[in-house]
Tab-separated table of C-alpha atoms and ligand atoms in Angstrom:
chain	number	residue	atom	x	y	z
A	31	MET	CA	4.535	-34.351	-23.645
A	32	ASN	CA	3.607	-34.215	-19.870
A	33	TRP	CA	0.201	-35.903	-18.958
A	34	VAL	CA	-1.590	-32.905	-19.247
A	35	ALA	CA	-1.128	-32.280	-22.618
A	36	THR	CA	-1.559	-35.707	-22.982
A	37	CYS	CA	-5.261	-35.736	-21.379
A	38	CYS	CA	-5.751	-32.924	-23.384
A	39	PHE	CA	-5.032	-34.504	-26.307
A	40	PHE	CA	-7.174	-37.445	-26.318
A	41	LEU	CA	-10.063	-35.903	-25.009
A	42	GLY	CA	-10.203	-33.559	-27.877
A	43	VAL	CA	-10.618	-30.884	-25.987
A	44	THR	CA	-8.514	-27.276	-26.648
A	45	THR	CA	-5.757	-26.975	-23.768
A	46	VAL	CA	-7.426	-23.893	-22.374
A	47	LEU	CA	-9.483	-26.249	-20.149
A	48	CYS	CA	-6.231	-27.634	-19.024
A	49	SER	CA	-3.376	-25.916	-16.894
A	50	LEU	CA	-1.171	-23.575	-18.895
A	51	ASP	CA	2.010	-25.632	-19.852
A	52	PHE	CA	5.726	-24.342	-17.685
A	53	THR	CA	7.361	-23.617	-21.179
A	54	TYR	CA	8.251	-20.218	-22.741
A	55	HIS	CA	5.432	-19.472	-25.353
A	56	ASP	CA	6.344	-17.128	-28.968
A	57	ASN	CA	4.694	-14.556	-29.391
A	58	LYS	CA	2.019	-16.176	-31.195
A	59	ALA	CA	1.259	-18.765	-28.569
A	60	VAL	CA	0.780	-15.791	-26.326
A	61	GLU	CA	-1.373	-14.486	-29.210
A	62	ASN	CA	-3.573	-17.708	-29.209
A	63	TYR	CA	-3.231	-17.829	-25.421
A	64	LEU	CA	-4.774	-14.548	-24.348
A	65	LYS	CA	-7.884	-15.102	-27.368
A	66	ALA	CA	-8.588	-18.503	-25.693
A	67	ILE	CA	-8.968	-17.050	-21.753
A	68	ASN	CA	-10.867	-13.699	-23.665
A	69	LYS	CA	-13.070	-16.631	-25.420
A	70	ASN	CA	-13.544	-18.619	-22.072
A	71	TYR	CA	-13.896	-16.026	-19.575
A	72	SER	CA	-14.901	-12.372	-21.287
A	73	SER	CA	-17.493	-12.037	-18.904
A	74	ILE	CA	-14.287	-10.760	-16.820
A	75	THR	CA	-11.551	-9.928	-19.164
A	76	TYR	CA	-11.136	-7.590	-22.676
A	77	LEU	CA	-9.012	-7.979	-24.634
A	78	HIS	CA	-7.629	-5.613	-26.973
A	79	SER	CA	-3.553	-4.537	-28.652
A	80	ILE	CA	-2.738	-1.014	-27.781
A	81	GLY	CA	-0.248	-0.729	-30.867
A	82	ALA	CA	1.925	-2.992	-32.894
A	83	SER	CA	5.728	-3.470	-32.722
A	84	VAL	CA	8.454	-1.886	-35.336
A	85	ALA	CA	7.722	-5.553	-36.742
A	86	GLY	CA	4.296	-4.925	-37.133
A	87	ASN	CA	3.580	-7.108	-34.103
A	88	GLN	CA	0.702	-6.425	-32.130
A	89	LEU	CA	1.311	-5.116	-28.448
A	90	TRP	CA	-1.426	-7.259	-26.344
A	91	VAL	CA	-3.440	-6.241	-23.545
A	92	LEU	CA	-5.700	-8.652	-21.152
A	93	VAL	CA	-7.812	-6.583	-19.082
A	94	ILE	CA	-9.381	-8.665	-16.362
A	95	GLY	CA	-12.122	-7.370	-13.586
A	96	LEU	CA	-15.905	-6.936	-13.113
A	97	HIS	CA	-16.282	-4.479	-16.302
A	98	PRO	CA	-12.669	-4.926	-18.033
A	99	SER	CA	-13.692	-3.262	-20.987
A	100	HIS	CA	-14.144	0.525	-19.366
A	101	HIS	CA	-13.596	2.330	-17.050
A	102	MET	CA	-16.034	2.430	-14.103
A	103	ILE	CA	-16.044	5.236	-11.500
A	104	GLY	CA	-14.625	4.280	-8.088
A	105	ILE	CA	-12.331	1.582	-9.885
A	106	PRO	CA	-8.903	1.689	-9.422
A	107	GLU	CA	-7.054	0.777	-12.285
A	108	MET	CA	-3.531	-1.283	-12.716
A	109	LYS	CA	-1.522	-2.921	-14.550
A	110	TYR	CA	1.400	-4.675	-15.629
A	111	VAL	CA	4.009	-4.803	-18.415
A	112	ALA	CA	6.891	-7.373	-18.937
A	113	ASN	CA	8.961	-8.509	-21.307
A	114	MET	CA	10.259	-4.521	-21.649
A	115	HIS	CA	13.839	-6.174	-22.397
A	116	GLY	CA	13.128	-8.587	-25.524
A	117	ASN	CA	15.567	-11.332	-23.390
A	118	GLU	CA	14.246	-11.029	-20.093
A	119	VAL	CA	12.118	-13.305	-20.163
A	120	VAL	CA	11.237	-15.008	-16.468
A	121	GLY	CA	8.334	-12.076	-16.124
A	122	ARG	CA	6.275	-12.765	-20.298
A	123	GLU	CA	5.825	-16.188	-18.193
A	124	LEU	CA	4.767	-15.371	-15.302
A	125	MET	CA	2.137	-12.830	-16.832
A	126	LEU	CA	0.563	-15.527	-18.658
A	127	HIS	CA	0.710	-17.909	-15.271
A	128	LEU	CA	-0.795	-15.503	-13.561
A	129	ILE	CA	-3.524	-14.796	-15.796
A	130	GLU	CA	-5.069	-17.924	-15.955
A	131	TYR	CA	-4.557	-18.179	-11.923
A	132	LEU	CA	-6.888	-14.642	-11.732
A	133	VAL	CA	-9.358	-15.787	-14.054
A	134	THR	CA	-9.334	-19.175	-12.817
A	135	SER	CA	-10.034	-18.237	-9.208
A	136	TYR	CA	-12.768	-16.269	-10.086
A	137	LYS	CA	-16.094	-17.403	-8.210
A	138	THR	CA	-13.719	-19.794	-6.394
A	139	ASP	CA	-11.612	-18.134	-3.874
A	140	MET	CA	-13.194	-15.019	-2.655
A	141	VAL	CA	-10.038	-12.632	-1.818
A	142	ILE	CA	-9.371	-12.590	-6.136
A	143	SER	CA	-12.891	-12.730	-7.127
A	144	GLN	CA	-12.918	-9.188	-4.046
A	145	LEU	CA	-9.696	-7.982	-5.916
A	146	ILE	CA	-11.099	-8.547	-9.500
A	147	ASN	CA	-14.729	-7.360	-8.811
A	148	ASN	CA	-12.840	-4.098	-7.294
A	149	THR	CA	-9.977	-3.315	-9.180
A	150	ARG	CA	-9.342	-3.429	-13.440
A	151	ILE	CA	-6.521	-5.365	-14.073
A	152	HIS	CA	-4.182	-4.818	-16.754
A	153	ILE	CA	-1.666	-7.393	-17.827
A	154	MET	CA	0.936	-6.400	-20.839
A	155	PRO	CA	2.993	-10.340	-21.234
A	156	SER	CA	5.012	-8.431	-23.857
A	157	MET	CA	6.366	-4.413	-24.644
A	158	ASN	CA	8.866	-6.087	-27.049
A	159	PRO	CA	7.463	-8.838	-29.428
A	160	ASP	CA	10.270	-8.658	-31.724
A	161	GLY	CA	13.454	-8.320	-28.861
A	162	PHE	CA	12.091	-12.038	-27.612
A	163	ASP	CA	12.234	-12.806	-30.751
A	164	ALA	CA	15.391	-12.267	-31.532
A	165	SER	CA	16.664	-13.192	-28.132
A	166	VAL	CA	19.015	-16.799	-27.813
A	167	GLN	CA	18.290	-18.182	-24.267
A	168	ASP	CA	21.443	-16.739	-22.745
A	169	CYS	CA	22.065	-15.517	-19.114
A	170	TYR	CA	23.891	-12.039	-19.188
A	171	GLY	CA	23.427	-11.227	-22.766
A	172	ILE	CA	21.929	-8.528	-24.794
A	173	ILE	CA	21.228	-9.671	-27.741
A	174	GLY	CA	16.805	-9.176	-27.931
A	175	ARG	CA	17.190	-6.035	-24.977
A	176	THR	CA	16.303	-3.459	-27.606
A	177	ASN	CA	13.857	-2.992	-29.849
A	178	LYS	CA	13.881	-4.330	-33.612
A	179	ASN	CA	15.418	-0.757	-34.737
A	180	GLY	CA	17.985	-0.739	-31.589
A	181	TYR	CA	16.809	1.445	-29.003
A	182	ASP	CA	16.741	-0.159	-25.624
A	183	LEU	CA	13.016	1.069	-24.405
A	184	ASN	CA	13.869	1.597	-21.069
A	185	ARG	CA	15.516	4.600	-22.217
A	186	ASN	CA	13.466	5.718	-24.330
A	187	PHE	CA	10.678	7.589	-22.445
A	188	PRO	CA	10.225	11.418	-22.256
A	189	ASP	CA	12.681	12.491	-19.056
A	190	ALA	CA	11.371	15.272	-16.096
A	191	PHE	CA	15.343	15.932	-15.346
A	192	ASP	CA	17.425	15.481	-18.855
A	193	LEU	CA	16.448	15.982	-21.968
A	194	ASN	CA	16.421	12.763	-23.844
A	195	PRO	CA	17.899	12.342	-27.657
A	196	ASN	CA	16.244	9.263	-28.356
A	197	PRO	CA	13.750	9.045	-30.928
A	198	ILE	CA	10.118	7.592	-28.741
A	199	GLN	CA	9.615	3.905	-30.443
A	200	PRO	CA	6.436	2.884	-31.450
A	201	GLU	CA	6.439	0.461	-28.720
A	202	THR	CA	7.153	3.503	-26.033
A	203	ARG	CA	4.538	5.786	-28.154
A	204	ALA	CA	1.806	2.716	-28.173
A	205	VAL	CA	2.214	2.418	-23.442
A	206	MET	CA	2.484	6.919	-23.840
A	207	ASP	CA	-0.368	7.103	-24.933
A	208	TRP	CA	-2.368	3.955	-23.428
A	209	ILE	CA	-0.756	5.299	-19.803
A	210	ASN	CA	-2.990	8.812	-21.064
A	211	ASN	CA	-5.719	7.144	-22.097
A	212	GLU	CA	-5.910	4.936	-18.914
A	213	ASN	CA	-6.244	6.572	-15.251
A	214	PHE	CA	-3.474	4.259	-14.034
A	215	VAL	CA	-2.950	4.191	-10.313
A	216	LEU	CA	-0.468	1.034	-9.855
A	217	SER	CA	2.108	-0.799	-11.926
A	218	ALA	CA	4.912	-2.867	-12.112
A	219	ASN	CA	7.438	-3.380	-15.104
A	220	PHE	CA	9.560	-7.147	-14.555
A	221	HIS	CA	12.890	-6.899	-16.188
A	222	GLY	CA	15.716	-10.165	-15.459
A	223	GLY	CA	19.268	-10.185	-14.803
A	224	ALA	CA	19.237	-8.892	-10.312
A	225	VAL	CA	16.829	-10.406	-8.063
A	226	VAL	CA	15.372	-6.889	-6.767
A	227	ALA	CA	12.711	-4.752	-6.385
A	228	SER	CA	13.471	-0.962	-7.346
A	229	TYR	CA	11.412	1.774	-6.898
A	230	PRO	CA	11.268	5.871	-7.949
A	231	TYR	CA	13.467	7.954	-8.716
A	232	ASP	CA	15.239	6.214	-11.654
A	233	ASN	CA	17.177	9.795	-12.346
A	234	ALA	CA	17.746	13.144	-10.058
A	235	ASN	CA	19.572	16.312	-11.105
A	236	SER	CA	21.089	17.316	-8.454
A	237	GLU	CA	22.072	16.281	-5.014
A	238	ASN	CA	19.205	14.103	-3.360
A	239	ASN	CA	16.758	14.467	-5.608
A	240	GLU	CA	16.491	10.868	-6.188
A	241	ILE	CA	14.415	10.838	-3.220
A	242	SER	CA	10.064	11.190	-4.747
A	243	PRO	CA	7.407	12.407	-2.261
A	244	ASP	CA	5.973	9.346	-2.233
A	245	ASN	CA	8.835	7.563	-0.749
A	246	ASP	CA	7.483	5.999	2.002
A	247	PHE	CA	4.462	4.366	-0.089
A	248	PHE	CA	7.464	3.227	-2.098
A	249	LYS	CA	9.625	1.654	-0.122
A	250	ASN	CA	6.674	0.343	1.544
A	251	LEU	CA	5.546	-1.629	-2.259
A	252	ALA	CA	8.879	-3.176	-3.054
A	253	THR	CA	9.281	-4.272	0.587
A	254	LEU	CA	5.664	-5.695	-0.153
A	255	TYR	CA	6.944	-7.264	-2.801
A	256	ALA	CA	10.326	-8.615	-1.953
A	257	THR	CA	8.799	-9.962	1.608
A	258	ASN	CA	5.772	-11.487	-0.254
A	259	HIS	CA	8.394	-13.444	-2.986
A	260	ALA	CA	10.481	-17.043	-2.096
A	261	ASN	CA	13.583	-14.842	-1.224
A	262	MET	CA	14.681	-11.967	-3.244
A	263	HIS	CA	13.605	-10.331	0.378
A	264	GLN	CA	16.597	-12.194	1.810
A	265	GLY	CA	19.284	-10.693	-0.756
A	266	VAL	CA	20.253	-12.785	-4.103
A	267	GLN	CA	23.187	-11.742	-5.364
A	268	CYS	CA	23.615	-12.638	-8.701
A	269	LEU	CA	26.842	-11.716	-11.942
A	270	ASN	CA	27.257	-8.120	-11.426
A	271	THR	CA	25.199	-7.289	-9.185
A	272	ALA	CA	26.084	-6.127	-5.430
A	273	ILE	CA	23.242	-7.922	-2.350
A	274	PHE	CA	20.064	-5.932	-1.942
A	275	PRO	CA	19.130	-5.615	1.731
A	276	ASN	CA	15.823	-6.845	2.208
A	277	GLY	CA	15.748	-7.226	-1.634
A	278	ILE	CA	14.787	-3.511	-2.664
A	279	THR	CA	16.546	-0.213	-3.450
A	280	ASN	CA	16.295	3.041	-4.983
A	281	GLY	CA	16.188	3.525	-8.885
A	282	TYR	CA	19.232	5.780	-8.912
A	283	LEU	CA	21.343	5.252	-5.733
A	284	TRP	CA	21.394	1.654	-8.032
A	285	TYR	CA	22.744	3.251	-11.170
A	286	PRO	CA	21.195	6.296	-12.917
A	287	VAL	CA	18.186	5.924	-15.533
A	288	ARG	CA	17.480	7.828	-17.870
A	289	GLY	CA	13.786	7.981	-20.196
A	290	GLY	CA	12.771	5.100	-18.056
A	291	MET	CA	9.845	3.575	-17.895
A	292	GLN	CA	8.964	3.697	-14.356
A	293	ASP	CA	9.473	7.801	-13.746
A	294	TYR	CA	7.477	8.670	-16.726
A	295	ASN	CA	4.589	6.422	-15.488
A	296	TYR	CA	5.176	8.619	-11.803
A	297	ILE	CA	5.631	11.852	-13.445
A	298	TYR	CA	3.643	12.277	-16.460
A	299	GLY	CA	1.315	9.261	-15.513
A	300	GLN	CA	-0.174	10.020	-12.031
A	301	CYS	CA	0.772	6.150	-11.754
A	302	PHE	CA	3.223	4.206	-9.296
A	303	GLU	CA	5.124	1.634	-10.524
A	304	ILE	CA	8.446	0.293	-9.400
A	305	THR	CA	10.914	-2.128	-11.272
A	306	ILE	CA	10.749	-5.579	-10.240
A	307	GLU	CA	13.919	-8.191	-11.669
A	308	LEU	CA	12.715	-11.689	-11.361
A	309	SER	CA	15.782	-13.118	-11.718
A	310	CYS	CA	19.662	-13.401	-12.144
A	311	CYS	CA	19.269	-14.848	-15.319
A	312	LYS	CA	17.502	-13.208	-17.827
A	313	TYR	CA	16.295	-16.262	-19.810
A	314	PRO	CA	16.811	-18.808	-17.862
A	315	ASP	CA	16.269	-22.720	-18.909
A	316	ALA	CA	12.512	-23.954	-19.206
A	317	SER	CA	13.156	-26.215	-16.561
A	318	MET	CA	12.633	-23.548	-14.026
A	319	LEU	CA	9.867	-21.219	-14.980
A	320	SER	CA	7.509	-23.011	-13.271
A	321	GLU	CA	9.332	-22.567	-9.331
A	322	PHE	CA	9.627	-18.942	-10.592
A	323	TRP	CA	6.186	-18.910	-10.677
A	324	SER	CA	5.856	-20.686	-7.317
A	325	GLU	CA	8.171	-17.478	-5.664
A	326	ASN	CA	6.521	-14.623	-7.514
A	327	LYS	CA	2.812	-15.776	-7.466
A	328	VAL	CA	2.237	-14.550	-3.434
A	329	ALA	CA	4.013	-11.369	-4.687
A	330	LEU	CA	2.287	-11.406	-7.460
A	331	ILE	CA	-1.512	-10.873	-6.147
A	332	GLU	CA	0.036	-9.040	-2.907
A	333	TYR	CA	1.223	-6.306	-4.984
A	334	ILE	CA	-2.206	-5.657	-7.259
A	335	LYS	CA	-4.405	-5.159	-3.569
A	336	GLN	CA	-1.977	-2.086	-2.816
A	337	VAL	CA	-3.623	0.124	-5.120
A	338	HIS	CA	-6.256	0.189	-2.910
A	339	LYS	CA	-4.744	1.468	-0.650
A	340	GLY	CA	-5.106	5.350	0.321
A	341	VAL	CA	-7.851	7.872	-0.543
A	342	LYS	CA	-9.943	8.111	-3.556
A	343	GLY	CA	-12.888	9.878	-4.874
A	344	GLN	CA	-14.204	12.721	-6.734
A	345	VAL	CA	-14.017	16.820	-6.967
A	346	PHE	CA	-17.686	18.365	-7.477
A	347	ASP	CA	-19.017	22.634	-7.739
A	348	LEU	CA	-21.783	23.936	-6.315
A	349	LEU	CA	-24.213	22.145	-8.450
A	350	GLY	CA	-22.572	18.104	-8.285
A	351	TYR	CA	-20.954	18.795	-11.760
A	352	PRO	CA	-17.710	16.877	-11.105
A	353	ILE	CA	-14.309	19.222	-11.819
A	354	PRO	CA	-12.058	17.695	-14.575
A	355	ASN	CA	-8.191	18.682	-14.525
A	356	ALA	CA	-8.715	19.982	-10.028
A	357	ILE	CA	-5.264	19.676	-8.523
A	358	VAL	CA	-5.866	17.195	-5.396
A	359	GLU	CA	-2.278	16.880	-3.202
A	360	VAL	CA	-1.533	16.024	-0.486
A	361	LYS	CA	0.668	18.543	1.816
A	362	ASP	CA	3.968	18.319	2.044
A	363	ARG	CA	4.012	15.780	-0.971
A	364	ASN	CA	3.863	18.262	-4.544
A	365	HIS	CA	4.577	16.129	-7.591
A	366	ILE	CA	7.247	17.233	-10.049
A	367	LYS	CA	3.486	17.685	-12.350
A	368	PRO	CA	0.514	17.888	-9.606
A	369	TYR	CA	-2.063	15.066	-9.913
A	370	LYS	CA	-4.940	16.201	-11.768
A	371	THR	CA	-8.589	14.591	-11.625
A	372	ASN	CA	-9.551	13.169	-14.251
A	373	SER	CA	-12.860	13.316	-16.916
A	374	ASN	CA	-15.090	12.480	-14.251
A	375	GLY	CA	-13.377	14.940	-11.375
A	376	GLU	CA	-11.855	11.357	-10.132
A	377	TYR	CA	-8.292	11.405	-8.134
A	378	TYR	CA	-6.749	8.470	-5.982
A	379	LEU	CA	-3.924	8.694	-3.662
A	380	LEU	CA	-1.791	6.056	-2.619
A	381	LEU	CA	-1.178	6.795	0.513
A	382	LEU	CA	0.004	4.306	3.844
A	383	PRO	CA	-2.252	4.437	7.023
A	384	GLY	CA	-1.970	7.875	8.792
A	385	VAL	CA	-3.223	11.430	8.909
A	386	TYR	CA	-2.358	13.456	5.444
A	387	THR	CA	-4.117	16.944	4.155
A	388	VAL	CA	-5.570	16.923	1.060
A	389	ILE	CA	-5.698	19.856	-1.111
A	390	VAL	CA	-7.705	20.327	-3.773
A	391	SER	CA	-7.991	23.467	-6.400
A	392	ALA	CA	-9.276	24.480	-9.516
A	393	SER	CA	-9.483	27.938	-11.314
A	394	GLY	CA	-8.044	29.796	-8.007
A	395	VAL	CA	-10.029	28.170	-5.357
A	396	SER	CA	-8.728	25.841	-3.418
A	397	THR	CA	-10.297	23.417	0.238
A	398	LEU	CA	-8.581	21.330	2.292
A	399	GLN	CA	-9.343	18.557	4.586
A	400	THR	CA	-7.921	16.249	7.032
A	401	VAL	CA	-7.691	12.630	6.688
A	402	ASN	CA	-7.509	10.003	8.671
A	403	ILE	CA	-6.387	6.516	6.917
A	404	LYS	CA	-6.548	3.883	9.149
A	405	GLU	CA	-5.128	0.326	8.891
A	406	SER	CA	-8.237	-1.393	8.867
A	407	GLN	CA	-8.550	-0.716	4.970
A	408	ASN	CA	-8.482	-3.244	3.400
A	409	LEU	CA	-9.971	-3.401	0.126
A	410	TYR	CA	-11.261	-0.501	0.137
A	411	ALA	CA	-9.244	2.854	-0.200
A	412	MET	CA	-10.860	5.580	2.128
A	413	LYS	CA	-14.018	7.675	0.431
A	414	GLN	CA	-13.105	11.031	0.344
A	415	ASP	CA	-15.270	13.560	-1.790
A	416	PHE	CA	-14.580	17.518	-2.644
A	417	LEU	CA	-16.804	19.879	-2.958
A	418	LEU	CA	-15.384	23.526	-4.580
A	419	HIS	CA	-17.128	26.704	-4.785
A	420	LEU	CA	-15.983	27.967	-8.299
A	421	PRO	CA	-16.047	31.881	-9.194
A	422	THR	CA	-19.131	32.374	-10.343
A	423	SER	CA	-18.491	32.902	-14.136
A	424	SER	CA	-17.562	28.714	-14.186
A	425	VAL	CA	-20.069	28.102	-11.983
A	426	ASN	CA	-22.613	30.218	-14.576
A	427	SER	CA	-21.722	28.657	-17.341
A	428	HIS	CA	-23.499	25.460	-16.083
A	429	LEU	CA	-26.491	27.459	-14.097
A	430	GLN	CA	-26.563	29.359	-18.091
A	431	ILE	CA	-26.997	26.209	-19.691
A	432	CYS	CA	-29.691	24.909	-17.682
A	433	THR	CA	-32.035	27.961	-17.852
A	434	LEU	CA	-31.166	27.859	-21.294
A	435	LEU	CA	-32.568	24.199	-21.182
A	436	SER	CA	-35.384	25.383	-19.377
A	437	PHE	CA	-36.267	28.026	-21.388
A	438	LEU	CA	-36.210	25.758	-24.416
A	439	SER	CA	-37.960	23.390	-22.778
A	440	THR	CA	-41.186	25.978	-22.267
A	441	ILE	CA	-40.682	26.796	-26.050
A	442	LEU	CA	-41.833	23.182	-26.557
A	443	VAL	CA	-44.141	22.855	-24.141
A	444	ILE	CA	-46.115	26.072	-25.579
A	445	PHE	CA	-45.841	24.528	-29.134
A	446	CYS	CA	-46.691	21.592	-28.104
A	447	THR	CA	-50.137	22.658	-26.559
B	182	NAG	C1	-18.871	-10.242	-7.846
B	182	NAG	O1	-19.817	-9.399	-8.641
B	182	NAG	C2	-20.470	-10.292	-8.904
B	182	NAG	C3	-21.299	-9.932	-10.052
B	182	NAG	O2	-22.175	-8.179	-9.603
B	182	NAG	C4	-21.210	-10.485	-8.071
B	182	NAG	O3	-21.973	-11.969	-8.418
B	182	NAG	C5	-20.014	-11.754	-6.872
B	182	NAG	O4	-20.648	-12.038	-5.812
B	182	NAG	C6	-18.850	-10.617	-6.238
B	182	NAG	N1	-18.461	-11.009	-5.690
B	182	NAG	C7	-17.705	-10.977	-4.547
B	182	NAG	C8	-17.032	-12.430	-3.856
B	182	NAG	O5	-17.910	-10.013	-4.557
B	183	NAG	C1	-15.674	-23.471	-23.532
B	183	NAG	C2	-14.732	-23.365	-21.640
B	183	NAG	O1	-13.653	-23.836	-22.300
B	183	NAG	N1	-15.320	-23.730	-21.044
B	183	NAG	C3	-14.653	-23.081	-19.735
B	183	NAG	C4	-14.340	-22.425	-18.888
B	183	NAG	O2	-14.118	-22.354	-17.757
B	183	NAG	C5	-15.020	-22.537	-17.024
B	183	NAG	C6	-14.381	-22.888	-15.810
B	183	NAG	O3	-14.295	-21.195	-15.300
B	183	NAG	C7	-15.167	-24.297	-17.321
B	183	NAG	O4	-16.710	-24.564	-16.157
B	183	NAG	C8	-15.678	-24.310	-18.704
B	183	NAG	O5	-16.170	-25.580	-18.915
B	184	ZN	ZN1	15.581	-5.146	-18.614
C-alpha cells in the first residue's frame, strides 16, 4: 500500500477521489474504475459496452464530451483503442490514466475543458480482455496475443487489397459495428513490442500503392505523436526492430499486414487511424508504468487535438435539407471508398494547412469550392457548408411532402372552424 492508498483507506472514501495507482488492473478492476469515473463525472462521461468477447467479457468504452451520449452536429468523434493484442498492456493502463487526467482537468484546465467541450472522445482500454486474461508478464512473447478463439484481431478485418479468409471474431465485429455507428474522424490504436508511430497503408497490392492519398496528413500525425513523446522521435531500437528515423514508419514498408484495423478504419470507416507502438517490452514490470505515462501524456493530448484540423461542414439541398451520402472529396486525393456525408449531411476532412478544391456530389450533381485552410485554425476546423442543386425530382419529393402537409393542415383548419 502506498501513501495514497493508505490515506484513502483511512479516510474511508472511494478510491475515485484518490489518484489511480500505477499497477496493472484486471478486467474487473477496469470495469469498476470506469463505472466509478462515470458515476462521479456523469455530466461529461458516458459508459457503454460495444459488445462482448468470446469469453463474455464486456468491451467497455468510456466517452468523454460535453454531450457524451450522442453525436452533436459539428462535434467530431475521435477514439483510442488499446490492448487489441492481449499481451500488449501498456496502452491499456495509459488509457485509464488518460481518462483520469481528462476528467479531473475539466473546469480546472482551460485547454482540456475546451477540448472536452468541442470533441467526443471515445476510449476503449481493452479490445481483447480475454487475451489479457491469458497473457503473462513477458517482453517479447505471444501468449495472450490472440482472442480466445486463437485469432489475431489485427489480422481479422476486411481488407481492401486482399481477401481475408479469417472468420470475423466477436471483438472485431463489435468494433466494425461501432465504427459504422459513430462517425469517427480520427483514431489511434496502441500496441507494444516496438517504439514507433506507424501509419497507413498497412497493406498494398502493387508497387508503391502503400502510399495513401492522405500520406502528408498521416506522416504529420505520426510525427506529431513521436515528437510529443519523450523519446519515440529519437528512434528507439528494440529487439527485432530497426531504428525508425524520427520514430515513424509507413506500416506496409515496415511489414505488410492483411486485415489490420488501421486500414479498415481509413478505407471503410472514413476514420484516420495510426498504430502506436508504446514500448519495447510488451508486458513490462508495473514499476515502469508511471514512466510510460509521463512519456506519453503530452502526445496523447496533442493527438486528440488533431481531430480539429482541416475543414468540416454540411451539405444541403436548395430547400435547406441536409443531404446524407453525398460524396465529399478533395481533388487529387480520392479515397478507395469515397468519403460520404453522414445522416446529418455532415462531412469532416482532415487536411494540413493549404489550398484545396473540395468536390461535392450527389444524384449526379456536383459543385466545388476552393478552401484555404490557415495555420491559425486552432481548436476549430474551418467551416464550409455546401448547397447542391439536386435534380428537380429529389427536390420535388420534399416539395410534394410540403404541399401535402399544407393541404392536410388546410383541411384540418376547415374542419375545425
Ligand atoms: C464548456 O462548456 C460549458 C457548458 O456549456 C461552459 O460552462 C464552459 O464555460 C465551457 N468551457 C470552456 C473552456 O469553453
Ligand atoms: C462523490 C465524488 O466522488 N465526488 C467528487 C467527483 O469529482 C470532483 C472533481 O471534479 C470532486 O470534487 C468530487 O468530490
Ligand atoms: Zn500488437
